[in-house]
Coordinates of C-alpha atoms in Angstrom, one line a residue:
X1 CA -68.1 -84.3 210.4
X2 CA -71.0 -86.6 209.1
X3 CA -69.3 -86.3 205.6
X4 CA -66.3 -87.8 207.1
X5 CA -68.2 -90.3 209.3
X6 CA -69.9 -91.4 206.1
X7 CA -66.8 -92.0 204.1
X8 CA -65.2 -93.9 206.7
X9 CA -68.3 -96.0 206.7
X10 CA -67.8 -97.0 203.3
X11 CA -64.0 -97.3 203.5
X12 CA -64.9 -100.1 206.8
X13 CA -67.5 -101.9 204.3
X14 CA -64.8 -102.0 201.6
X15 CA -61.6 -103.0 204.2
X16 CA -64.3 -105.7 205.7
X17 CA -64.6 -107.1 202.0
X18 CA -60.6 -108.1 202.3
X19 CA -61.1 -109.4 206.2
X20 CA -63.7 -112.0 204.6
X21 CA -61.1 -113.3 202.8
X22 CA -60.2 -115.0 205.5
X23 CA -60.3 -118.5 206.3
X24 CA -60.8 -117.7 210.4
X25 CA -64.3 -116.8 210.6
X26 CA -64.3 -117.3 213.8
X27 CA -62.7 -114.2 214.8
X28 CA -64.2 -112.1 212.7
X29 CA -67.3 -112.9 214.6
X30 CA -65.6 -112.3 217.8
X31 CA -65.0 -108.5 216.0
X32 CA -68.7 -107.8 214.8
X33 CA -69.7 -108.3 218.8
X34 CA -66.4 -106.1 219.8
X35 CA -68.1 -103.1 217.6
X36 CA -71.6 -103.6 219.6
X37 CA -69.6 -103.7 223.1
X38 CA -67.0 -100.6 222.9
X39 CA -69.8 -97.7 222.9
X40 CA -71.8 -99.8 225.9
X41 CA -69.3 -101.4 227.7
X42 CA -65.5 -99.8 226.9
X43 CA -64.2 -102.1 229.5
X44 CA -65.1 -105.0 228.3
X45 CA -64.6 -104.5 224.4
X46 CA -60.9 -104.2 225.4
X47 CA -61.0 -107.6 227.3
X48 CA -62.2 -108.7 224.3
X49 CA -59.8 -107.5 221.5
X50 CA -56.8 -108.2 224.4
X51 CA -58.5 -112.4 224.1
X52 CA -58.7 -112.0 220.6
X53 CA -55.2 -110.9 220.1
X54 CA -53.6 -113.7 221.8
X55 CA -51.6 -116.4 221.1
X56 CA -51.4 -116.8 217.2
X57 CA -53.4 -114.1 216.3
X58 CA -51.0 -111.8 217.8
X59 CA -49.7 -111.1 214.7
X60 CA -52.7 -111.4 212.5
X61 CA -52.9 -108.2 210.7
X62 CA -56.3 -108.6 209.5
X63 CA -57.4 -108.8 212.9
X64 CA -55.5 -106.3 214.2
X65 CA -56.6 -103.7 211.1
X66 CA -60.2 -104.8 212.1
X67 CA -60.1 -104.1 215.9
X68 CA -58.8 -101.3 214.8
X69 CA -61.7 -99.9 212.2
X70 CA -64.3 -100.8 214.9
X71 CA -62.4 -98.7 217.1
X72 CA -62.0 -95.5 215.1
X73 CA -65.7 -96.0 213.8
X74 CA -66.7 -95.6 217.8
X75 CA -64.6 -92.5 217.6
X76 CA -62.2 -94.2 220.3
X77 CA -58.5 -92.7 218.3
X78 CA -56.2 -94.0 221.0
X79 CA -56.8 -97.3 220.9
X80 CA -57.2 -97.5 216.8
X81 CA -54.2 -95.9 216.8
X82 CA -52.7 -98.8 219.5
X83 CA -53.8 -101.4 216.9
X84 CA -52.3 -99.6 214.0
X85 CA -49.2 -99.6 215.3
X86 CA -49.4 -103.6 216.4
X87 CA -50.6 -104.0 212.7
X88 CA -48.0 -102.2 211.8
X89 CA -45.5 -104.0 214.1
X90 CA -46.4 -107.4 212.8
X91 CA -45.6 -106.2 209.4
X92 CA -43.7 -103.4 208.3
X93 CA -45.2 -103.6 204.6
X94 CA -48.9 -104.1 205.3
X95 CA -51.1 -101.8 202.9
X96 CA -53.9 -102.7 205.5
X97 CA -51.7 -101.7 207.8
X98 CA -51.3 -98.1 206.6
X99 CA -54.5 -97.6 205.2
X100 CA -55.8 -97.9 209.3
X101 CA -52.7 -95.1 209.9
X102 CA -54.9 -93.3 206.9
X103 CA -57.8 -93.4 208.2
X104 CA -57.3 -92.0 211.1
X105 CA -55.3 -89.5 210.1
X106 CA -58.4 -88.6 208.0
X107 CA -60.4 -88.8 210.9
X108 CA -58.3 -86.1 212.8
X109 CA -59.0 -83.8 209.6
X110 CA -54.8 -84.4 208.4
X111 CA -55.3 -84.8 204.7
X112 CA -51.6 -84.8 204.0
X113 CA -50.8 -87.4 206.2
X114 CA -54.2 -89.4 205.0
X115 CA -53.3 -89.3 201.2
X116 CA -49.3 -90.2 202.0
X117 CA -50.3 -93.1 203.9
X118 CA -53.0 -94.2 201.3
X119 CA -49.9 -93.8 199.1
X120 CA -47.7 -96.0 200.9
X121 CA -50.7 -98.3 201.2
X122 CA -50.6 -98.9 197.0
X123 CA -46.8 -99.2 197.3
X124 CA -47.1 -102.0 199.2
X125 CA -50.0 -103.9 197.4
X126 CA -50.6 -102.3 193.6
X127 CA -54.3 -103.7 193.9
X128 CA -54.6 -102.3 197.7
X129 CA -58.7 -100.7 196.5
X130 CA -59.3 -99.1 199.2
X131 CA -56.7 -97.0 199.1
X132 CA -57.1 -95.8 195.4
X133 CA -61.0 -94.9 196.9
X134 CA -59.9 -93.1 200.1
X135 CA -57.2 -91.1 198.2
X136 CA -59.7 -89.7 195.8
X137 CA -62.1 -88.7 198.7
X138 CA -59.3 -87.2 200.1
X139 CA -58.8 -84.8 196.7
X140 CA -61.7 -84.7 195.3
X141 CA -62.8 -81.6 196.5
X142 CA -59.2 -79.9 197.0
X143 CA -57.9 -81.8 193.3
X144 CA -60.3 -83.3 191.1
X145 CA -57.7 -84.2 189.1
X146 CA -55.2 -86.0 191.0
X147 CA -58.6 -87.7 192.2
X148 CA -59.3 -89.0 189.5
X149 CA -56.0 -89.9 187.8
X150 CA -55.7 -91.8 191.1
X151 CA -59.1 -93.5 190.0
X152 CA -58.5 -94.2 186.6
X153 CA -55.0 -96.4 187.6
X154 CA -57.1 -98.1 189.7
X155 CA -59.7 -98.8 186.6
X156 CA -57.0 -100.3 184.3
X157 CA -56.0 -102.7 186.8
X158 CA -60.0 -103.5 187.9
X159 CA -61.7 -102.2 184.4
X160 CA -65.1 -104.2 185.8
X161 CA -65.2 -102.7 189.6
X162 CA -68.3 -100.0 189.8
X163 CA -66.8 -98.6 193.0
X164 CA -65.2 -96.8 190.6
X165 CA -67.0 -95.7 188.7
X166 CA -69.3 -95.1 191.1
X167 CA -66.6 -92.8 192.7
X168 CA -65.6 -91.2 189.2
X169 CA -69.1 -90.2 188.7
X170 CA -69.3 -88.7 192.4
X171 CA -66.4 -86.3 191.7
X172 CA -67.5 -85.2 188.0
X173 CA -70.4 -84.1 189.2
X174 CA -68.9 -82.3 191.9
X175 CA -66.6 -80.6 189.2
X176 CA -70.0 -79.7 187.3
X177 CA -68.6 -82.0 184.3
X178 CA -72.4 -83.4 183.6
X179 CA -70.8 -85.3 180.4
X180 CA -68.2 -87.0 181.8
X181 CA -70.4 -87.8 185.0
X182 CA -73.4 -89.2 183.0
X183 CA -71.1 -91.0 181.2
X184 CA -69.4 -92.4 184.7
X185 CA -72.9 -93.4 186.1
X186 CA -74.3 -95.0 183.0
X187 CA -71.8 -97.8 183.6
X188 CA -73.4 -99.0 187.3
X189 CA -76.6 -96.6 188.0
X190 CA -78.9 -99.0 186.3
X191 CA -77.0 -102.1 187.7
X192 CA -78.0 -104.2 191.1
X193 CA -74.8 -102.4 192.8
X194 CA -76.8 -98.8 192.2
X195 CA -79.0 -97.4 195.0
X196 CA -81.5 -94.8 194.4
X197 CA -79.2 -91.8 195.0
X198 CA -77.4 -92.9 192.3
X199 CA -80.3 -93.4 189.8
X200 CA -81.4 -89.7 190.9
X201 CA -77.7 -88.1 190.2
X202 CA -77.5 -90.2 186.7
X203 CA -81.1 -88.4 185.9
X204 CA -79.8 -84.8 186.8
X205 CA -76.3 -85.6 185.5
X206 CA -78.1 -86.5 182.2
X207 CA -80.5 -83.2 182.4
X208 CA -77.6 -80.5 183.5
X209 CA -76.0 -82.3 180.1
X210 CA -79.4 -81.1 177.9
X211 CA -79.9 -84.9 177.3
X212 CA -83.5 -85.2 178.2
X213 CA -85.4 -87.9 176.5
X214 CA -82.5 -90.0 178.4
X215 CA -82.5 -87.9 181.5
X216 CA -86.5 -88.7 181.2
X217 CA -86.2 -92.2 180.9
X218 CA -84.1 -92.8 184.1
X219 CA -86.8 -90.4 185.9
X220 CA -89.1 -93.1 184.4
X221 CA -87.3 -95.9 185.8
X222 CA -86.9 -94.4 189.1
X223 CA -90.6 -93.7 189.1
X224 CA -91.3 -97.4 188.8
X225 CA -89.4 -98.1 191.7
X226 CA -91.2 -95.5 193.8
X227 CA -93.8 -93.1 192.0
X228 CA -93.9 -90.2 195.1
X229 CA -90.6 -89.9 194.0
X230 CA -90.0 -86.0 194.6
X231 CA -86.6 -85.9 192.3
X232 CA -87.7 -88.2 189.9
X233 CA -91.1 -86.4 189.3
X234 CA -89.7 -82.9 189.5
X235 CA -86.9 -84.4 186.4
X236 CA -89.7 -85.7 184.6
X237 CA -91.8 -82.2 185.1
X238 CA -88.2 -80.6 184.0
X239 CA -87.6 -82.8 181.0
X240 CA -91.0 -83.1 179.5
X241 CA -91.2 -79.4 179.7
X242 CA -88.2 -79.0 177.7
X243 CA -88.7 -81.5 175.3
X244 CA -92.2 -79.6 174.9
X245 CA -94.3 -82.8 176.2
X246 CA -96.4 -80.0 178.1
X247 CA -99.2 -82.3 179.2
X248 CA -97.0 -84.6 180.6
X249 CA -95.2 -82.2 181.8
X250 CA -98.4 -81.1 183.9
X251 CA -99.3 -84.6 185.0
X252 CA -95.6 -84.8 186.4
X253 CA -96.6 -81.4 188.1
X254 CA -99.6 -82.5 189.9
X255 CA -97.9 -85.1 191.5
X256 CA -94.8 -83.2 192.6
X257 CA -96.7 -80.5 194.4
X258 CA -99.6 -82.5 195.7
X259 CA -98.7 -86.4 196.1
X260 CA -94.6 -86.4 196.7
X261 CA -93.1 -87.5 199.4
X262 CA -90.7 -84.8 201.2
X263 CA -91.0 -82.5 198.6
X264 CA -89.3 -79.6 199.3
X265 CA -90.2 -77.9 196.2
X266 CA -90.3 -73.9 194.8
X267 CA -93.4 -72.4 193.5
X268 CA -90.7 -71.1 190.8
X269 CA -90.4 -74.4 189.6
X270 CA -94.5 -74.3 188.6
X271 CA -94.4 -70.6 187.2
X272 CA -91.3 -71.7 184.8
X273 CA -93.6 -74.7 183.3
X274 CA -96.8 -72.5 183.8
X275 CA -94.7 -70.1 181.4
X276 CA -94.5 -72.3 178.6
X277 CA -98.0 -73.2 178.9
X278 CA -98.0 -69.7 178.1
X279 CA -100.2 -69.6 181.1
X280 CA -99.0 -66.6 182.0
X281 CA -101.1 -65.1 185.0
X282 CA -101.3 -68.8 186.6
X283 CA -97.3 -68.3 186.7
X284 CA -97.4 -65.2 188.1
X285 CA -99.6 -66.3 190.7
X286 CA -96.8 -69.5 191.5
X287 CA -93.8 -66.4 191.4
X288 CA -96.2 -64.3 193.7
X289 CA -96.7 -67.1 196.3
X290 CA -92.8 -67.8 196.3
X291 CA -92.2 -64.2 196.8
X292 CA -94.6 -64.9 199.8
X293 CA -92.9 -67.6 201.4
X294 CA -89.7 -65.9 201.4
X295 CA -89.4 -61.9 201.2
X296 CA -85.7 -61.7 200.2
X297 CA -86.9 -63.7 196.9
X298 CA -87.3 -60.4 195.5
X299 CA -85.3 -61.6 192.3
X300 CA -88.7 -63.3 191.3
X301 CA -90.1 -59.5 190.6
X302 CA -87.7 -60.5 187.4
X303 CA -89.4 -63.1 186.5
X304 CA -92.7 -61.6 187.1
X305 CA -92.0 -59.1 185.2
X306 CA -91.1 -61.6 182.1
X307 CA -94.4 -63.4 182.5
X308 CA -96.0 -60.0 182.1
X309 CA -94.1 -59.2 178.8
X310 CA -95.2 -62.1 177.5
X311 CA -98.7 -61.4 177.5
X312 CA -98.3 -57.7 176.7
X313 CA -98.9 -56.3 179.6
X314 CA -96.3 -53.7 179.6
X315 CA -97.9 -51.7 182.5
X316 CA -97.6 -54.1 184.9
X317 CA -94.3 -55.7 183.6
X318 CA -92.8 -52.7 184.3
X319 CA -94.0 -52.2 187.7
X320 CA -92.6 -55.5 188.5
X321 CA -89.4 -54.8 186.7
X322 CA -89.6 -51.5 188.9
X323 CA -89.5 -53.9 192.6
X324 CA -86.6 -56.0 191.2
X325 CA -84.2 -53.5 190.3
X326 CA -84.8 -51.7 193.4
X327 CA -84.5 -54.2 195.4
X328 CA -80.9 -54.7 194.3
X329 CA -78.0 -52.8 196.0
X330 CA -76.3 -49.5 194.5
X331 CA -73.2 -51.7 192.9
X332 CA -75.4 -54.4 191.3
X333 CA -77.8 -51.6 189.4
X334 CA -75.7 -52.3 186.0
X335 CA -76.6 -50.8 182.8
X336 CA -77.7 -54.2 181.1
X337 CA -80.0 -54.5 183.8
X338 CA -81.4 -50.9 183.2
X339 CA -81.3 -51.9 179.6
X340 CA -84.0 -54.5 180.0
X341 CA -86.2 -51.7 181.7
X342 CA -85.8 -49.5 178.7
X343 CA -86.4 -52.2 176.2
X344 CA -90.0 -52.5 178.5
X345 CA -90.8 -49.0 178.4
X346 CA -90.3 -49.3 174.8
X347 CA -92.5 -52.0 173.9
X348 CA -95.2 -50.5 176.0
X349 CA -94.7 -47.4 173.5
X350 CA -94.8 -49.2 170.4
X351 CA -97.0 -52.3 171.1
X352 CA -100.4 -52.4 168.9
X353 CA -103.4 -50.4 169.2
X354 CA -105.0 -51.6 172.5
X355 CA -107.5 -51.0 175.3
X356 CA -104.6 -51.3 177.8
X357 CA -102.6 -47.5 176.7
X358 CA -103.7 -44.6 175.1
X359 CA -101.5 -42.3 173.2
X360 CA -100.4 -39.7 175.7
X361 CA -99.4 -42.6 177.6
X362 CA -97.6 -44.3 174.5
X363 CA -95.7 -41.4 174.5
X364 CA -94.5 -41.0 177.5
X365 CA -93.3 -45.0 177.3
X366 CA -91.5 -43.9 174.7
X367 CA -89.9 -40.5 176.4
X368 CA -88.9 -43.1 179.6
X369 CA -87.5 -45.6 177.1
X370 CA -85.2 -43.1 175.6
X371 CA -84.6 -41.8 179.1
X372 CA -82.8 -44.6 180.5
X373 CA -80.7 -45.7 177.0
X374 CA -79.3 -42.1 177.6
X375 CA -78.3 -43.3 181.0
X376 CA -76.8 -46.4 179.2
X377 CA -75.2 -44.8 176.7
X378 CA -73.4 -42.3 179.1
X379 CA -72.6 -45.1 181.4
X380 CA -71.3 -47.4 178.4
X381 CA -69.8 -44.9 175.9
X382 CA -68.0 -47.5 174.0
X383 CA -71.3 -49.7 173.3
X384 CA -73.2 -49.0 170.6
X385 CA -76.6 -50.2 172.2
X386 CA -77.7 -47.0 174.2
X387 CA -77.7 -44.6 171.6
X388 CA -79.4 -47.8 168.9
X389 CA -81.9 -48.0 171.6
X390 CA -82.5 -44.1 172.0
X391 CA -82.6 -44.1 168.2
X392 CA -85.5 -46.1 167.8
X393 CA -87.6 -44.6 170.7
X394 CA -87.4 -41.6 168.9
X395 CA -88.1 -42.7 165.8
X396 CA -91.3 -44.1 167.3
X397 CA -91.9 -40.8 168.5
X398 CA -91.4 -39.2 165.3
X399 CA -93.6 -42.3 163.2
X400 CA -93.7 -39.8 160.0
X401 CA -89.9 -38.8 160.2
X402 CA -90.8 -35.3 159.8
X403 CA -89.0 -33.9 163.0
X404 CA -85.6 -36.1 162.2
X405 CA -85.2 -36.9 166.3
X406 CA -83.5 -40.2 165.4
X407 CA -81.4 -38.6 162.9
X408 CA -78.2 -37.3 165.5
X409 CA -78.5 -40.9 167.6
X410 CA -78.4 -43.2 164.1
X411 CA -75.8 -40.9 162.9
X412 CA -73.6 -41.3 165.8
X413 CA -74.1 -45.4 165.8
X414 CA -73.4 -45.2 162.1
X415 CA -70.2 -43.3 162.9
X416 CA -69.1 -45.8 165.9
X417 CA -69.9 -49.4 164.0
X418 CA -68.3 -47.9 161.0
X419 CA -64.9 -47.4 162.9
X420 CA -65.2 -51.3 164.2
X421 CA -65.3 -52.8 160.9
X422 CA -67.0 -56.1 162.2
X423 CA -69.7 -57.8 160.1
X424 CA -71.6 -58.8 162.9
X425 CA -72.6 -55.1 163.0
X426 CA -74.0 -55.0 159.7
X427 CA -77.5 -55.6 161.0
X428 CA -77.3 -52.7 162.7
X429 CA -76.0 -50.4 159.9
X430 CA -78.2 -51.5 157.7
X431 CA -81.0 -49.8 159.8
X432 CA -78.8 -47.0 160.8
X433 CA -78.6 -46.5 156.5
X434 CA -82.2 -47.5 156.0
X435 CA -83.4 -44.4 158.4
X436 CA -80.7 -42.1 157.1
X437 CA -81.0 -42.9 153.7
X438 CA -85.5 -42.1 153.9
X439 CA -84.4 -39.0 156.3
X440 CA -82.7 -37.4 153.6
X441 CA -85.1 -38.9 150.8
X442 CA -87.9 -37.1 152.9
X443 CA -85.8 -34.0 153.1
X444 CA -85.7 -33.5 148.9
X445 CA -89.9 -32.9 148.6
X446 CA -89.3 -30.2 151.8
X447 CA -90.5 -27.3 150.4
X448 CA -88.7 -25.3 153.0
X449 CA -85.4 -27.6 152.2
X450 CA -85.3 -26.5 148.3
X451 CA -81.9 -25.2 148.4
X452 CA -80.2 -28.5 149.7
X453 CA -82.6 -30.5 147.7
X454 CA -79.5 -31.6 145.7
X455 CA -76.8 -32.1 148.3
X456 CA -79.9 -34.3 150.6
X457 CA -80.4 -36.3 147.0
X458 CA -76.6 -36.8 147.6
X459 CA -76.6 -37.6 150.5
X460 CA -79.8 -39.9 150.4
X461 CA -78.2 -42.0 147.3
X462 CA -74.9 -42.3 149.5
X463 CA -76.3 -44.3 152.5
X464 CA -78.4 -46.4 150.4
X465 CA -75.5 -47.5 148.6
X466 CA -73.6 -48.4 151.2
X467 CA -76.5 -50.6 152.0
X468 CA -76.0 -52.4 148.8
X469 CA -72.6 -52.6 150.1
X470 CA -73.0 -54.7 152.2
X471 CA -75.9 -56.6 150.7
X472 CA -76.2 -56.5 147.3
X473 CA -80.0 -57.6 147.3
X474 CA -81.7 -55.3 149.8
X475 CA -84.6 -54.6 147.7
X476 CA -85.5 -51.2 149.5
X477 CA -82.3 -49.6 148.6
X478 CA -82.7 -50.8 145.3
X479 CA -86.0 -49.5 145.2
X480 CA -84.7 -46.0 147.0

C-alpha cells in the first residue's frame, strides 16, 4: 500500500505540472486549500469543490481532474471517481480525463483496467507523460518489457525528459540488468533533478556491473554531500577493496561501523575486507560476532572455515566446515558440498611440516579425505572428480609409490576421461599418465616383479607416450 501511495504521489506531482499550465491561478489555489480541508473537514472540502465547479468552470477539465487527484490522494474513491466522470463528461477525449479513471483504478489494485485507461489516455494526446510513466509502474514488475518499450516511445518523442530515464533506470535495476541501469542513471543521477536515492542506486548499479573506480567515484561524490553516508561509505569500503586500495578500504571501514548514520550494517561485510587484508583471525572474529547476533546465520561456519584455510589452519577449518554442513538439512547435503570437506581433510594431510599436525594425524587426514571422495564418487558415478580426489589422497599416503594404492583409482579416471574425448580433460590425464607411467617404471627394479619386468617396461613406455600425445614437450615423459 505505501508503494502504491508513493506512486500516486509522483503521478499527482507530474499531473499538477500540466494544471500549472494554466492561466487561472486562481483556482488552483482554491484546490491546494481543498487538499488540506477533506481529511479535517469532509464537509466542507465538498462545499468547496461544489463553489469551485460552478458557473464556467463547470466544464473545466483541469479543474475537475485536480479535485479529483486531491480526492483519491485522501483515499476518498467515491467522490474521485464523481469528478472523473464530470471530467470525463465535459470531454469525451480528455487524456487527463482517463488518466484520473487510471489512477484510481490503480488505487483499487485493478492493473488491467489502470494500464487500458493509461492507454486510452496516449490515444488521446500522443505526448499525455504521465501516462507513458504510470503505465510502466503498472508493468514493471509483472513486464519489464512492455514497461519499458512503453518508456522508450515516450523518450523519442521527449529524448531530454529525465523522468524517464529516471524511470528506465528504476525498472533495470529491478530486472538486475546493472548495465543497462547504470547506463539509464548516468544520464540524470549527477544532474539537479537527482536526489540522493538516485546517486546511491547509480553507485550500486555501477558496482553490481564490476565498474568500480566509477562506482567509487559517485560513492565519492555522495560522500561530499554527506560523509556519514552509510551506502556511500559501505560502496567505497566495497570498491576500494576490490580494486585492492586496502587502506582506503579500511578508512572507509572505520567510518561505516563506527561514525554512519543508520547503519544497518553486517559484521560479514568487515570479515570479507578483513580477509583480503589477509587478516585472517580479525575476520573470523567479525564472522563469529555475526553468527552471534543471529543464530540461524549458521552459513557463516562457511566462511569461517575459508578464513581458516587461508592461514593453514586445517584443524580448525574443518571443524568449522563440520558446523556448516550440519547445520544444513538432509536434501541440501550435496556432494560438491562434501567435496569441499574432503579437499580440507586433504590439505591438512599434505600441508608442510608443522607444529600444528604430527604424522599419525597427517594420516588420518588423509584416510577421511579419501573417505568422503568415495562417498562422492558413489554418489556422482559419472564425474570423474571423486575417484581424482581419492587418487591423490592415496597417493599421499603411499609418498614412495611402493604400495601402488593410487594405482586402481588413476586407472579408473584414466579409463572414464579417455571415453569423453574432451581436451579440457587433458590436465587430468596427464597426471593420471604421469602416476601410471612411474608406477610401472618403479615396478621394472622390483626384485620380486622380475618376471613382468618386460611387460611393466611396456606398459611404463605406453602411458608416457600418450603423454607426449597430448603434449609433445612434457619434459618428464621425455626424460621417462
Amino acid at each position: 500500500m505505501k508503494r502504491v501511495q508513493m506512486f500516486l504521489a509522483g503521478a499527482f506531482i507530474a499531473v499538477g505540472s500540466l494544471y500549472a499550465q494554466s492561466s487561472d491561478a486562481e483556482w488552483q489555489m482554491e484546490v491546494a486549500k481543498l487538499k488540506e480541508t477533506i481529511q479535517s473537514d469532509p464537509a466542507q472540502a465538498a462545499e468547496q469543490a461544489e463553489q469551485l465547479i460552478k458557473g464556467k468552470n463547470k466544464k473545466n477539465v483541469e479543474l475537475l481532474t485536480a479535485i479529483g487527484e486531491a480526492y483519491l490522494q485522501a483515499d476518498k474513491l467515491s467522490e474521485a471517481q464523481m469528478y472523473a466522470a464530470l471530467a470525463k463528461k465535459a470531454n469525451g477525449k480528455s487524456a487527463l480525463a482517463s488518466v484520473l479513471e487510471g489512477d484510481i483504478a490503480a488505487k483499487q489494485k485493478n492493473a488491467g483496467l489502470a494500464s487500458q485507461k493509461y492507454e486510452e489516455a496516449i490515444y488521446f494526446d500522443s505526448r499525455c507523460t504521465p501516462a507513458y510513466l504510470k503505465y510502466a509502474d503498472i508493468y514493471k514488475s509483472a513486464n519489464a518489457g512492455l514497461a519499458i518499450e512503453k518508456l522508450n516511445q515516450l523518450k523519442t518523442l521527449e529524448p531530454s525528459n529525465t523522468a524517464i530515464d529516471k524511470k528506465l533506470a528504476e525498472i533495470y535495476y529491478l530486472k538486475n540488468d546493472f548495465s543497462k541501469a547504470a547506463d539509464a542513471y548516468s544520464r540524470f543521477a549527477m544532474g539537479p533533478t537527482a536526489n540522493e536515492e538516485d546517486l546511491v542506486k547509480y553507485a550500486f548499479a555501477l558496482f553490481l556491473n564490476h565498474d568500480f573506480a566509477k562506482s567509487l567515484e559517485v560513492a565519492n561524490m555522495g560522500l561530499k554531500k554527506n560523509p556519514r553516508h552509510a551506502a556511500f561509505n559501505r560502496l567505497a569500503m566495497y570498491n576500494n577493496t576490490d580494486l585492492k586500495r586496502f587502506e582506503e578500504a579500511l578508512k572507509a571501514a572505520d567510518v561505516f561501523f563506527n561514525e554512519c548514520d543508520k547503519a544497518d550494517y553486517s559484521y560479514l561485510d568487515y570479515g570479507h575486507l578483513l580477509e583480503e587484508l589477509k587478516k585472517y583471525d580479525e575476520a573470523v572474529g567479525q564472522y563469529e560476532k555475526a553468527v552471534e547476533l543471529d543464530p540461524t546465520k549458521t552459513d557463516l561456519y562457511k566462511n569461517i572455515s575459508s578464513a581458516y584455510e587461508q592461514k593453514n589452519d586445517y584443524k580448525k577449518a574443518i571443524g568449522a566446515y563440520h558446523k556448516y554442513y550440519s547445520s544444513l538439512e538432509k536434501e541440501k547435503q550435496t556432494p560438491d558440498l562434501q567435496f569441499q570437506l574432503g579437499r580440507l581433510y586433504y590439505g591438512a594431510g599434505t600441508q608442510p611440516d608443522s607444529l600444528t599436525i604430527n604424522a599419525e594425524e597427517r594420516k588420518q587426514a588423509l584416510m577421511s579425505a579419501d573417505s568422503v571422495f568415495q562417498v562422492i564418487s558413489e554418489a556422482a558415478p559419472d564425474s570423474y572428480l571423486g575417484n581424482f580426489w581419492r587418487a591423490r589422497a592415496n597417493s599421499a599416503l603411499d609418498p614412495e609409490t611402493t604400495q601402488g594404492l593410487a594405482k586402481p583409482f588413476y586407472e579408473e579416471v584414466a579409463a572414464l576421461l579417455e571415453s569423453k574425448n574432451d581436451p579440457h580433460y587433458n590436465s587430468a590425464l596427464v597426471e593420471c599418465y604421469s602416476y601410471l607411467g612411474y608406477y610401472y617404471l618403479l615396478a621394472i627394479e622390483n626384485p620380486t616383479l622380475k618376471a613382468e619386468a618386460k611387460a611393466n617396461k611396456e606398459k611404463s613406455k605406453e602411458y608416457w607416450s600418450k603423454i607426449l600425445a597430448i603434449d609433445p614437450a612434457n619434459a618428464t615423459a621425455k626424460r621417462a
